[in-house]
């Protein structure tokens, strides 16, 4: 599969124009050898129309991937960069369906994304944010060698913990 990332248990499929359009069409569908159930992308689905508008000539959203469990072929979440790199930094986000949580998939997927981002010459540091009470997400970042760098208050989400990881640092 073109530009897919692979881990021992996961296949990370690029968030392509096809996936965006089929997800917005609602219902369960199959694409790129995987099954995408309703709600596979979680809350991030609300930004899919914007992704489609911004794609231009590109066939996929740069740095964004559907998380697919290899054993079942089931899409179980989404992860990727939140914006284009700025001043050598890029922020990532990730989320899994209820069925995909608690199995180490997020840790595995974030690790693969970090390796992928090493190939981006315009990125030296990866950033992430979590809610202070989201212990599973905090553990994902800690296991991927992120360092807590501070806190900030967001008008929608409230207090957030801010994390950073230099790509020069080995896992």
mmCIF file of C-alpha atoms in Angstrom:
data_model
loop_
_atom_site.group_PDB
_atom_site.id
_atom_site.type_symbol
_atom_site.label_atom_id
_atom_site.label_comp_id
_atom_site.label_asym_id
_atom_site.label_seq_id
_atom_site.Cartn_x
_atom_site.Cartn_y
_atom_site.Cartn_z
ATOM 1 C CA UNK A 1 0.000 0.000 0.000
ATOM 2 C CA UNK A 2 1.346 3.357 -1.041
ATOM 3 C CA UNK A 3 2.914 5.288 1.842
ATOM 4 C CA UNK A 4 1.361 3.089 4.533
ATOM 5 C CA UNK A 5 3.308 2.740 7.778
ATOM 6 C CA UNK A 6 3.605 -0.710 9.320
ATOM 7 C CA UNK A 7 4.150 -1.916 12.872
ATOM 8 C CA UNK A 8 3.969 -5.476 14.206
ATOM 9 C CA UNK A 9 0.243 -5.163 15.009
ATOM 10 C CA UNK A 10 -0.914 -2.137 13.036
ATOM 11 C CA UNK A 11 -1.169 -0.774 9.540
ATOM 12 C CA UNK A 12 -1.283 3.025 9.333
ATOM 13 C CA UNK A 13 -3.042 4.010 6.111
ATOM 14 C CA UNK A 14 -2.626 7.537 4.732
ATOM 15 C CA UNK A 15 -5.731 9.670 5.241
ATOM 16 C CA UNK A 16 -6.542 9.756 1.534
ATOM 17 C CA UNK A 17 -9.159 11.659 -0.419
ATOM 18 C CA UNK A 18 -11.005 8.324 -0.817
ATOM 19 C CA UNK A 19 -11.086 7.685 2.955
ATOM 20 C CA UNK A 20 -12.233 11.226 3.691
ATOM 21 C CA UNK A 21 -15.060 11.070 1.140
ATOM 22 C CA UNK A 22 -16.248 7.598 2.117
ATOM 23 C CA UNK A 23 -16.217 8.463 5.823
ATOM 24 C CA UNK A 24 -18.354 11.530 5.164
ATOM 25 C CA UNK A 25 -20.741 9.317 3.188
ATOM 26 C CA UNK A 26 -21.574 7.611 6.530
ATOM 27 C CA UNK A 27 -21.966 3.969 7.365
ATOM 28 C CA UNK A 28 -19.505 1.100 7.257
ATOM 29 C CA UNK A 29 -17.281 0.702 4.196
ATOM 30 C CA UNK A 30 -14.183 -1.123 2.974
ATOM 31 C CA UNK A 31 -11.167 0.660 1.536
ATOM 32 C CA UNK A 32 -7.497 -0.204 1.052
ATOM 33 C CA UNK A 33 -8.120 -3.712 2.403
ATOM 34 C CA UNK A 34 -9.586 -2.519 5.718
ATOM 35 C CA UNK A 35 -13.059 -2.179 7.218
ATOM 36 C CA UNK A 36 -14.070 1.261 8.457
ATOM 37 C CA UNK A 37 -17.012 1.155 10.840
ATOM 38 C CA UNK A 38 -19.201 4.135 11.580
ATOM 39 C CA UNK A 39 -17.410 6.484 13.983
ATOM 40 C CA UNK A 40 -13.918 5.058 13.353
ATOM 41 C CA UNK A 41 -12.417 8.567 13.230
ATOM 42 C CA UNK A 42 -14.124 9.813 16.387
ATOM 43 C CA UNK A 43 -14.414 13.556 16.980
ATOM 44 C CA UNK A 44 -11.809 14.303 14.289
ATOM 45 C CA UNK A 45 -14.386 13.508 11.600
ATOM 46 C CA UNK A 46 -15.781 17.048 11.906
ATOM 47 C CA UNK A 47 -12.625 18.426 10.245
ATOM 48 C CA UNK A 48 -12.729 16.024 7.274
ATOM 49 C CA UNK A 49 -14.575 18.529 5.006
ATOM 50 C CA UNK A 50 -11.800 21.058 5.704
ATOM 51 C CA UNK A 51 -9.162 18.435 4.885
ATOM 52 C CA UNK A 52 -10.901 17.798 1.549
ATOM 53 C CA UNK A 53 -10.943 21.511 0.734
ATOM 54 C CA UNK A 54 -7.256 21.879 1.562
ATOM 55 C CA UNK A 55 -6.007 18.799 -0.302
ATOM 56 C CA UNK A 56 -5.537 20.563 -3.633
ATOM 57 C CA UNK A 57 -3.513 18.296 -5.927
ATOM 58 C CA UNK A 58 -2.425 16.047 -3.058
ATOM 59 C CA UNK A 59 -4.078 12.646 -2.724
ATOM 60 C CA UNK A 60 -3.730 12.403 1.072
ATOM 61 C CA UNK A 61 -3.453 14.636 4.126
ATOM 62 C CA UNK A 62 0.284 14.913 4.819
ATOM 63 C CA UNK A 63 1.225 13.163 8.050
ATOM 64 C CA UNK A 64 -2.252 11.799 8.898
ATOM 65 C CA UNK A 65 -3.155 8.122 9.088
ATOM 66 C CA UNK A 66 -6.025 5.749 9.794
ATOM 67 C CA UNK A 67 -5.001 3.183 12.431
ATOM 68 C CA UNK A 68 -5.935 -0.351 11.314
ATOM 69 C CA UNK A 69 -5.531 -3.476 13.439
ATOM 70 C CA UNK A 70 -3.725 -5.988 11.240
ATOM 71 C CA UNK A 71 -5.294 -9.115 12.788
ATOM 72 C CA UNK A 72 -8.893 -8.030 12.171
ATOM 73 C CA UNK A 73 -8.477 -5.503 9.354
ATOM 74 C CA UNK A 74 -10.632 -3.140 11.415
ATOM 75 C CA UNK A 75 -9.964 0.632 11.511
ATOM 76 C CA UNK A 76 -9.627 1.574 15.149
ATOM 77 C CA UNK A 77 -8.565 5.213 15.148
ATOM 78 C CA UNK A 78 -6.715 8.117 13.639
ATOM 79 C CA UNK A 79 -3.445 9.920 14.245
ATOM 80 C CA UNK A 80 -1.288 12.507 12.602
ATOM 81 C CA UNK A 81 0.060 16.002 12.475
ATOM 82 C CA UNK A 82 -2.320 18.824 13.355
ATOM 83 C CA UNK A 83 -0.775 21.443 11.040
ATOM 84 C CA UNK A 84 2.162 22.086 8.747
ATOM 85 C CA UNK A 85 5.556 22.308 10.457
ATOM 86 C CA UNK A 86 6.444 25.731 11.841
ATOM 87 C CA UNK A 87 9.925 26.719 13.010
ATOM 88 C CA UNK A 88 11.039 23.090 13.031
ATOM 89 C CA UNK A 89 8.114 21.911 15.166
ATOM 90 C CA UNK A 90 4.894 20.033 14.459
ATOM 91 C CA UNK A 91 2.076 19.020 16.803
ATOM 92 C CA UNK A 92 0.517 15.567 16.689
ATOM 93 C CA UNK A 93 -2.831 14.230 17.828
ATOM 94 C CA UNK A 94 -4.264 10.734 18.119
ATOM 95 C CA UNK A 95 -7.425 8.954 19.144
ATOM 96 C CA UNK A 96 -8.709 5.404 19.163
ATOM 97 C CA UNK A 97 -12.148 3.857 19.242
ATOM 98 C CA UNK A 98 -13.258 2.330 22.531
ATOM 99 C CA UNK A 99 -12.432 -1.138 21.157
ATOM 100 C CA UNK A 100 -8.881 -0.071 20.303
ATOM 101 C CA UNK A 101 -7.999 1.380 23.697
ATOM 102 C CA UNK A 102 -5.983 -0.307 26.426
ATOM 103 C CA UNK A 103 -3.995 -2.561 24.089
ATOM 104 C CA UNK A 104 -0.919 -0.419 23.468
ATOM 105 C CA UNK A 105 -2.043 0.523 19.958
ATOM 106 C CA UNK A 106 -1.714 4.277 20.549
ATOM 107 C CA UNK A 107 1.834 3.857 21.871
ATOM 108 C CA UNK A 108 2.741 1.698 18.868
ATOM 109 C CA UNK A 109 1.114 4.071 16.366
ATOM 110 C CA UNK A 110 2.722 7.203 17.847
ATOM 111 C CA UNK A 111 6.108 5.461 17.731
ATOM 112 C CA UNK A 112 5.612 4.716 14.025
ATOM 113 C CA UNK A 113 4.516 8.301 13.374
ATOM 114 C CA UNK A 114 7.653 9.620 15.113
ATOM 115 C CA UNK A 115 9.824 7.412 12.879
ATOM 116 C CA UNK A 116 7.925 8.701 9.839
ATOM 117 C CA UNK A 117 8.428 12.327 10.916
ATOM 118 C CA UNK A 118 12.196 11.756 11.127
ATOM 119 C CA UNK A 119 12.074 11.790 7.328
ATOM 120 C CA UNK A 120 10.647 15.310 7.242
ATOM 121 C CA UNK A 121 13.600 17.705 6.913
ATOM 122 C CA UNK A 122 11.491 20.601 8.214
ATOM 123 C CA UNK A 123 10.741 18.918 11.587
ATOM 124 C CA UNK A 124 13.161 18.695 14.519
ATOM 125 C CA UNK A 125 10.689 18.590 17.432
ATOM 126 C CA UNK A 126 7.286 16.954 17.849
ATOM 127 C CA UNK A 127 4.735 18.521 20.212
ATOM 128 C CA UNK A 128 1.582 17.114 21.835
ATOM 129 C CA UNK A 129 -1.019 18.191 24.396
ATOM 130 C CA UNK A 130 -3.137 16.179 26.821
ATOM 131 C CA UNK A 131 -5.735 16.844 29.454
ATOM 132 C CA UNK A 132 -4.195 16.496 32.936
ATOM 133 C CA UNK A 133 -6.597 13.669 33.851
ATOM 134 C CA UNK A 134 -6.085 11.643 30.648
ATOM 135 C CA UNK A 135 -3.648 9.154 32.168
ATOM 136 C CA UNK A 136 -3.680 6.730 29.198
ATOM 137 C CA UNK A 137 -2.670 9.511 26.790
ATOM 138 C CA UNK A 138 0.010 10.737 29.193
ATOM 139 C CA UNK A 139 1.445 7.190 29.289
ATOM 140 C CA UNK A 140 1.491 7.035 25.470
ATOM 141 C CA UNK A 141 3.628 10.169 25.393
ATOM 142 C CA UNK A 142 5.886 9.061 28.240
ATOM 143 C CA UNK A 143 6.490 5.675 26.587
ATOM 144 C CA UNK A 144 7.481 7.529 23.400
ATOM 145 C CA UNK A 145 10.022 9.685 25.300
ATOM 146 C CA UNK A 146 8.065 12.946 25.311
ATOM 147 C CA UNK A 147 8.950 15.399 28.085
ATOM 148 C CA UNK A 148 6.409 17.537 29.929
ATOM 149 C CA UNK A 149 7.310 21.148 29.087
ATOM 150 C CA UNK A 150 4.483 23.122 30.689
ATOM 151 C CA UNK A 151 0.787 23.843 30.913
ATOM 152 C CA UNK A 152 -1.597 26.131 29.104
ATOM 153 C CA UNK A 153 -5.281 26.970 29.249
ATOM 154 C CA UNK A 154 -7.425 26.433 26.159
ATOM 155 C CA UNK A 155 -10.793 28.182 25.833
ATOM 156 C CA UNK A 156 -12.529 24.953 24.748
ATOM 157 C CA UNK A 157 -10.616 22.221 26.600
ATOM 158 C CA UNK A 158 -9.458 24.016 29.745
ATOM 159 C CA UNK A 159 -6.070 23.173 31.227
ATOM 160 C CA UNK A 160 -3.725 21.186 28.978
ATOM 161 C CA UNK A 161 -0.340 19.605 29.594
ATOM 162 C CA UNK A 162 2.237 20.483 26.910
ATOM 163 C CA UNK A 163 4.771 17.886 25.763
ATOM 164 C CA UNK A 164 7.775 17.896 23.408
ATOM 165 C CA UNK A 165 10.123 15.336 21.914
ATOM 166 C CA UNK A 166 13.200 16.141 19.827
ATOM 167 C CA UNK A 167 13.420 13.781 16.847
ATOM 168 C CA UNK A 168 17.171 13.532 17.395
ATOM 169 C CA UNK A 169 16.378 11.599 20.594
ATOM 170 C CA UNK A 170 16.205 7.820 20.156
ATOM 171 C CA UNK A 171 13.229 5.828 21.467
#
